[in-house]
Amino acid sequence: MNGPIAEGGKHGAGKHGAGKHGGGKRGPGAEGRKLSRSFGWLALLGTLLVIAGVIGLIYTGVATLTSMLLFGWLLLIGGLVGLAHAIESRGTNYFWLGVVVAALNLAAGVVVIRHPEGTAEALTMFAALLFLTGGVFRLVGSVVVRGPQMGWTLLQGAFGLLLGLLVLFDWPHSSLYVLGVFFSLALLFDGLGLIAIGIGGRRIVSLVSDRLDVPGPTTDSPPKAPGNGQK
């Protein structure tokens, strides 16, 4: 009797130890929940960007000034980082080039922060000229080349030319809303993209987790001995 009891005790102890060992590992369900939370935060960030984009489209003047201030601070921070890198690389051939580029970024950042309205007017003029030149090149190129996408290229060229003329004829008043509209639209579409990625990622993680949680065939029962039950 001691033999089977001892073997049963050993077998139970082995199961208990295996249970403890397996419990220390993180299963696929925990990793799936963690990944799902990450996609949830991504969708939340996209929602905030969409809200900011909608508010910017309503208050275009505030969005324009905000975009100019952000642009100025980015130039200022980039100049400081570039200056630090230039100081670290002193003694090389690129030291003075790094110093000059960093100084230009710092100066441009200070000017943009101190005069956001003037900077918006200059950038709006640059955008209008860019739309005009791009529209003219598309129109001329589509007529000269006459490719399979001629109609679409003509439409793009006409739209760019019309947009450039509208912005230019209303300048400098157009500088109060043009950059703000572009900035708000960028926030809106980026937010929609993040929401789509977050929701799609959560669905994929849920489907994979459901498949991994399906129990498989149990193999704990000992195999039957050949001839068991036969007389």
mmCIF file of C-alpha atoms in Angstrom:
data_model
loop_
_atom_site.group_PDB
_atom_site.id
_atom_site.type_symbol
_atom_site.label_atom_id
_atom_site.label_comp_id
_atom_site.label_asym_id
_atom_site.label_seq_id
_atom_site.Cartn_x
_atom_site.Cartn_y
_atom_site.Cartn_z
ATOM 1 C CA MET A 1 0.000 0.000 0.000
ATOM 2 C CA ASN A 2 2.876 2.342 0.667
ATOM 3 C CA GLY A 3 3.989 2.160 -2.953
ATOM 4 C CA PRO A 4 0.855 3.596 -4.635
ATOM 5 C CA ILE A 5 0.337 6.126 -1.870
ATOM 6 C CA ALA A 6 3.882 7.377 -2.171
ATOM 7 C CA GLU A 7 3.596 7.540 -5.921
ATOM 8 C CA GLY A 8 0.293 9.432 -5.637
ATOM 9 C CA GLY A 9 1.856 11.897 -3.203
ATOM 10 C CA LYS A 10 4.764 12.471 -5.513
ATOM 11 C CA HIS A 11 2.417 12.945 -8.442
ATOM 12 C CA GLY A 12 0.275 15.474 -6.527
ATOM 13 C CA ALA A 13 3.359 17.330 -5.323
ATOM 14 C CA GLY A 14 4.631 17.484 -8.898
ATOM 15 C CA LYS A 15 1.327 18.952 -10.039
ATOM 16 C CA HIS A 16 1.383 21.479 -7.216
ATOM 17 C CA GLY A 17 4.921 22.544 -8.026
ATOM 18 C CA ALA A 18 4.096 22.822 -11.714
ATOM 19 C CA GLY A 19 1.098 24.979 -10.844
ATOM 20 C CA LYS A 20 3.285 27.309 -8.831
ATOM 21 C CA HIS A 21 5.832 27.488 -11.621
ATOM 22 C CA GLY A 22 3.206 28.163 -14.260
ATOM 23 C CA GLY A 23 1.485 30.805 -12.137
ATOM 24 C CA GLY A 24 4.647 32.924 -12.084
ATOM 25 C CA LYS A 25 4.581 33.337 -15.850
ATOM 26 C CA ARG A 26 2.494 36.040 -17.522
ATOM 27 C CA GLY A 27 -0.068 34.470 -19.805
ATOM 28 C CA PRO A 28 -1.245 35.775 -23.169
ATOM 29 C CA GLY A 29 -4.336 37.269 -21.546
ATOM 30 C CA ALA A 30 -2.296 39.722 -19.460
ATOM 31 C CA GLU A 31 -0.203 40.757 -22.442
ATOM 32 C CA GLY A 32 -3.366 41.179 -24.511
ATOM 33 C CA ARG A 33 -4.957 43.422 -21.883
ATOM 34 C CA LYS A 34 -1.793 45.530 -21.691
ATOM 35 C CA LEU A 35 -1.684 45.909 -25.474
ATOM 36 C CA SER A 36 -5.395 46.711 -25.559
ATOM 37 C CA ARG A 37 -4.885 49.487 -22.981
ATOM 38 C CA SER A 38 -2.077 50.912 -25.121
ATOM 39 C CA PHE A 39 -4.377 51.055 -28.145
ATOM 40 C CA GLY A 40 -7.021 52.634 -25.927
ATOM 41 C CA TRP A 41 -4.630 55.432 -24.932
ATOM 42 C CA LEU A 42 -3.818 55.900 -28.622
ATOM 43 C CA ALA A 43 -7.509 56.290 -29.435
ATOM 44 C CA LEU A 44 -7.888 58.755 -26.541
ATOM 45 C CA LEU A 45 -5.003 60.844 -27.889
ATOM 46 C CA GLY A 46 -6.658 60.825 -31.307
ATOM 47 C CA THR A 47 -9.922 62.016 -29.760
ATOM 48 C CA LEU A 48 -8.126 64.932 -28.095
ATOM 49 C CA LEU A 49 -6.492 65.865 -31.397
ATOM 50 C CA VAL A 50 -9.872 65.766 -33.165
ATOM 51 C CA ILE A 51 -11.388 68.028 -30.503
ATOM 52 C CA ALA A 52 -8.455 70.445 -30.828
ATOM 53 C CA GLY A 53 -8.819 70.433 -34.616
ATOM 54 C CA VAL A 54 -12.543 71.197 -34.455
ATOM 55 C CA ILE A 55 -11.950 74.028 -31.973
ATOM 56 C CA GLY A 56 -9.199 75.375 -34.244
ATOM 57 C CA LEU A 57 -11.540 75.378 -37.233
ATOM 58 C CA ILE A 58 -14.040 77.384 -35.205
ATOM 59 C CA TYR A 59 -11.469 79.868 -33.820
ATOM 60 C CA THR A 60 -9.063 80.141 -36.758
ATOM 61 C CA GLY A 61 -7.366 83.285 -35.478
ATOM 62 C CA VAL A 62 -6.434 81.642 -32.194
ATOM 63 C CA ALA A 63 -5.261 78.561 -34.079
ATOM 64 C CA THR A 64 -3.031 80.705 -36.295
ATOM 65 C CA LEU A 65 -1.376 82.422 -33.338
ATOM 66 C CA THR A 66 -1.018 79.092 -31.528
ATOM 67 C CA SER A 67 0.644 77.480 -34.534
ATOM 68 C CA MET A 68 3.040 80.412 -34.848
ATOM 69 C CA LEU A 69 3.994 80.248 -31.181
ATOM 70 C CA LEU A 70 4.530 76.493 -31.411
ATOM 71 C CA PHE A 71 6.656 77.015 -34.511
ATOM 72 C CA GLY A 72 8.738 79.628 -32.726
ATOM 73 C CA TRP A 73 9.321 77.449 -29.667
ATOM 74 C CA LEU A 74 10.280 74.508 -31.879
ATOM 75 C CA LEU A 75 12.857 76.694 -33.618
ATOM 76 C CA LEU A 76 14.153 77.917 -30.267
ATOM 77 C CA ILE A 77 14.457 74.430 -28.778
ATOM 78 C CA GLY A 78 16.041 73.123 -31.987
ATOM 79 C CA GLY A 79 18.585 75.925 -31.866
ATOM 80 C CA LEU A 80 19.512 75.137 -28.270
ATOM 81 C CA VAL A 81 19.885 71.439 -29.052
ATOM 82 C CA GLY A 82 21.968 72.223 -32.139
ATOM 83 C CA LEU A 83 24.181 74.554 -30.121
ATOM 84 C CA ALA A 84 24.744 71.859 -27.505
ATOM 85 C CA HIS A 85 25.718 69.362 -30.224
ATOM 86 C CA ALA A 86 28.053 71.929 -31.778
ATOM 87 C CA ILE A 87 29.774 72.498 -28.429
ATOM 88 C CA GLU A 88 30.196 68.753 -27.984
ATOM 89 C CA SER A 89 31.768 68.461 -31.442
ATOM 90 C CA ARG A 90 34.188 71.384 -31.025
ATOM 91 C CA GLY A 91 37.530 70.825 -32.660
ATOM 92 C CA THR A 92 35.939 69.217 -35.746
ATOM 93 C CA ASN A 93 35.375 70.691 -39.194
ATOM 94 C CA TYR A 94 31.623 70.980 -38.600
ATOM 95 C CA PHE A 95 31.835 73.047 -35.413
ATOM 96 C CA TRP A 96 31.328 76.487 -36.965
ATOM 97 C CA LEU A 97 28.659 75.220 -39.332
ATOM 98 C CA GLY A 98 26.728 73.814 -36.363
ATOM 99 C CA VAL A 99 27.135 77.085 -34.473
ATOM 100 C CA VAL A 100 25.861 79.153 -37.415
ATOM 101 C CA VAL A 101 22.816 76.899 -37.980
ATOM 102 C CA ALA A 102 21.990 76.914 -34.261
ATOM 103 C CA ALA A 103 22.316 80.711 -34.116
ATOM 104 C CA LEU A 104 19.974 81.093 -37.102
ATOM 105 C CA ASN A 105 17.400 78.818 -35.475
ATOM 106 C CA LEU A 106 17.621 80.735 -32.204
ATOM 107 C CA ALA A 107 17.242 84.079 -33.953
ATOM 108 C CA ALA A 108 14.304 82.858 -36.037
ATOM 109 C CA GLY A 109 12.627 81.388 -32.950
ATOM 110 C CA VAL A 110 12.948 84.668 -31.037
ATOM 111 C CA VAL A 111 11.539 86.663 -33.988
ATOM 112 C CA VAL A 112 8.581 84.305 -34.455
ATOM 113 C CA ILE A 113 7.718 84.336 -30.752
ATOM 114 C CA ARG A 114 7.957 88.115 -30.482
ATOM 115 C CA HIS A 115 6.135 88.860 -33.763
ATOM 116 C CA PRO A 116 3.685 86.028 -34.480
ATOM 117 C CA GLU A 117 1.371 88.226 -36.599
ATOM 118 C CA GLY A 118 4.143 89.358 -38.942
ATOM 119 C CA THR A 119 5.427 85.814 -39.232
ATOM 120 C CA ALA A 120 1.924 84.596 -40.105
ATOM 121 C CA GLU A 121 1.666 87.235 -42.832
ATOM 122 C CA ALA A 122 5.027 86.226 -44.319
ATOM 123 C CA LEU A 123 4.226 82.515 -44.227
ATOM 124 C CA THR A 124 0.786 83.135 -45.731
ATOM 125 C CA MET A 125 2.372 85.024 -48.621
ATOM 126 C CA PHE A 126 4.837 82.165 -49.101
ATOM 127 C CA ALA A 127 1.965 79.629 -49.075
ATOM 128 C CA ALA A 128 0.016 81.663 -51.658
ATOM 129 C CA LEU A 129 3.024 81.833 -53.983
ATOM 130 C CA LEU A 130 3.597 78.110 -53.481
ATOM 131 C CA PHE A 131 -0.011 77.343 -54.448
ATOM 132 C CA LEU A 132 0.269 79.599 -57.499
ATOM 133 C CA THR A 133 3.507 78.112 -58.811
ATOM 134 C CA GLY A 134 2.358 74.548 -58.097
ATOM 135 C CA GLY A 135 -0.948 75.121 -59.896
ATOM 136 C CA VAL A 136 0.728 76.682 -62.934
ATOM 137 C CA PHE A 137 3.279 73.856 -63.212
ATOM 138 C CA ARG A 138 0.535 71.220 -62.954
ATOM 139 C CA LEU A 139 -1.586 72.930 -65.602
ATOM 140 C CA VAL A 140 1.302 73.361 -68.037
ATOM 141 C CA GLY A 141 2.666 69.885 -67.357
ATOM 142 C CA SER A 142 -0.690 68.182 -67.907
ATOM 143 C CA VAL A 143 -1.225 70.010 -71.231
ATOM 144 C CA VAL A 144 2.297 69.253 -72.477
ATOM 145 C CA VAL A 145 2.542 65.623 -71.335
ATOM 146 C CA ARG A 146 -1.125 64.622 -71.941
ATOM 147 C CA GLY A 147 -0.845 61.494 -69.836
ATOM 148 C CA PRO A 148 -3.622 59.144 -68.704
ATOM 149 C CA GLN A 149 -4.201 61.273 -65.567
ATOM 150 C CA MET A 150 -4.535 64.523 -67.512
ATOM 151 C CA GLY A 151 -8.002 65.391 -66.218
ATOM 152 C CA TRP A 152 -7.054 64.817 -62.578
ATOM 153 C CA THR A 153 -3.830 66.817 -62.963
ATOM 154 C CA LEU A 154 -5.738 69.665 -64.616
ATOM 155 C CA LEU A 155 -8.200 69.690 -61.731
ATOM 156 C CA GLN A 156 -5.375 69.776 -59.164
ATOM 157 C CA GLY A 157 -3.617 72.575 -61.010
ATOM 158 C CA ALA A 158 -6.784 74.652 -61.322
ATOM 159 C CA PHE A 159 -7.590 74.156 -57.625
ATOM 160 C CA GLY A 160 -4.065 75.162 -56.539
ATOM 161 C CA LEU A 161 -4.110 78.216 -58.805
ATOM 162 C CA LEU A 162 -7.535 79.305 -57.539
ATOM 163 C CA LEU A 163 -6.540 78.787 -53.900
ATOM 164 C CA GLY A 164 -3.333 80.774 -54.354
ATOM 165 C CA LEU A 165 -5.208 83.662 -55.987
ATOM 166 C CA LEU A 166 -7.850 83.737 -53.253
ATOM 167 C CA VAL A 167 -5.231 83.814 -50.506
ATOM 168 C CA LEU A 168 -3.154 86.423 -52.329
ATOM 169 C CA PHE A 169 -6.053 88.774 -53.101
ATOM 170 C CA ASP A 170 -7.190 88.728 -49.462
ATOM 171 C CA TRP A 171 -3.693 89.219 -48.050
ATOM 172 C CA PRO A 172 -2.784 90.298 -45.332
ATOM 173 C CA HIS A 173 -6.229 89.613 -43.869
ATOM 174 C CA SER A 174 -5.987 86.010 -45.063
ATOM 175 C CA SER A 175 -3.042 85.476 -42.723
ATOM 176 C CA LEU A 176 -5.497 85.459 -39.807
ATOM 177 C CA TYR A 177 -7.182 82.235 -40.868
ATOM 178 C CA VAL A 178 -5.215 80.396 -43.597
ATOM 179 C CA LEU A 179 -2.485 78.927 -41.397
ATOM 180 C CA GLY A 180 -4.965 78.249 -38.615
ATOM 181 C CA VAL A 181 -7.191 76.278 -40.982
ATOM 182 C CA PHE A 182 -4.243 74.214 -42.240
ATOM 183 C CA PHE A 183 -3.025 73.582 -38.706
ATOM 184 C CA SER A 184 -6.493 72.574 -37.511
ATOM 185 C CA LEU A 185 -7.062 70.264 -40.481
ATOM 186 C CA ALA A 186 -3.728 68.572 -39.804
ATOM 187 C CA LEU A 187 -4.751 67.975 -36.181
ATOM 188 C CA LEU A 188 -8.171 66.712 -37.253
ATOM 189 C CA PHE A 189 -6.905 64.166 -39.788
ATOM 190 C CA ASP A 190 -4.067 63.012 -37.519
ATOM 191 C CA GLY A 191 -6.573 62.478 -34.720
ATOM 192 C CA LEU A 192 -8.922 60.507 -36.961
ATOM 193 C CA GLY A 193 -6.015 58.325 -38.041
ATOM 194 C CA LEU A 194 -5.019 57.620 -34.436
ATOM 195 C CA ILE A 195 -8.620 56.771 -33.516
ATOM 196 C CA ALA A 196 -8.817 54.326 -36.422
ATOM 197 C CA ILE A 197 -5.529 52.688 -35.405
ATOM 198 C CA GLY A 198 -6.578 52.466 -31.755
ATOM 199 C CA ILE A 199 -10.008 50.958 -32.425
ATOM 200 C CA GLY A 200 -8.668 48.551 -35.054
ATOM 201 C CA GLY A 201 -5.822 47.481 -32.783
ATOM 202 C CA ARG A 202 -8.175 46.790 -29.883
ATOM 203 C CA ARG A 203 -10.379 44.647 -32.121
ATOM 204 C CA ILE A 204 -7.421 42.631 -33.408
ATOM 205 C CA VAL A 205 -6.087 42.092 -29.872
ATOM 206 C CA SER A 206 -9.557 41.003 -28.707
ATOM 207 C CA LEU A 207 -9.874 38.473 -31.532
ATOM 208 C CA VAL A 208 -6.407 37.045 -30.889
ATOM 209 C CA SER A 209 -7.006 36.858 -27.126
ATOM 210 C CA ASP A 210 -10.326 35.047 -27.643
ATOM 211 C CA ARG A 211 -8.619 32.441 -29.799
ATOM 212 C CA LEU A 212 -5.808 31.951 -27.307
ATOM 213 C CA ASP A 213 -8.265 31.571 -24.421
ATOM 214 C CA VAL A 214 -10.071 28.641 -26.086
ATOM 215 C CA PRO A 215 -9.168 25.541 -24.007
ATOM 216 C CA GLY A 216 -7.414 22.735 -25.886
ATOM 217 C CA PRO A 217 -7.702 18.982 -25.351
ATOM 218 C CA THR A 218 -6.591 17.863 -21.893
ATOM 219 C CA THR A 219 -3.698 15.408 -21.669
ATOM 220 C CA ASP A 220 -3.530 15.007 -17.875
ATOM 221 C CA SER A 221 -5.233 11.559 -17.791
ATOM 222 C CA PRO A 222 -2.709 8.715 -17.786
ATOM 223 C CA PRO A 223 -2.667 6.478 -20.853
ATOM 224 C CA LYS A 224 -4.554 3.242 -20.557
ATOM 225 C CA ALA A 225 -2.439 0.134 -20.279
ATOM 226 C CA PRO A 226 -2.827 -2.304 -23.145
ATOM 227 C CA GLY A 227 -5.187 -5.090 -22.317
ATOM 228 C CA ASN A 228 -6.765 -3.221 -19.366
ATOM 229 C CA GLY A 229 -10.198 -4.597 -18.574
ATOM 230 C CA GLN A 230 -9.605 -7.854 -20.402
ATOM 231 C CA LYS A 231 -9.908 -11.087 -18.512
#
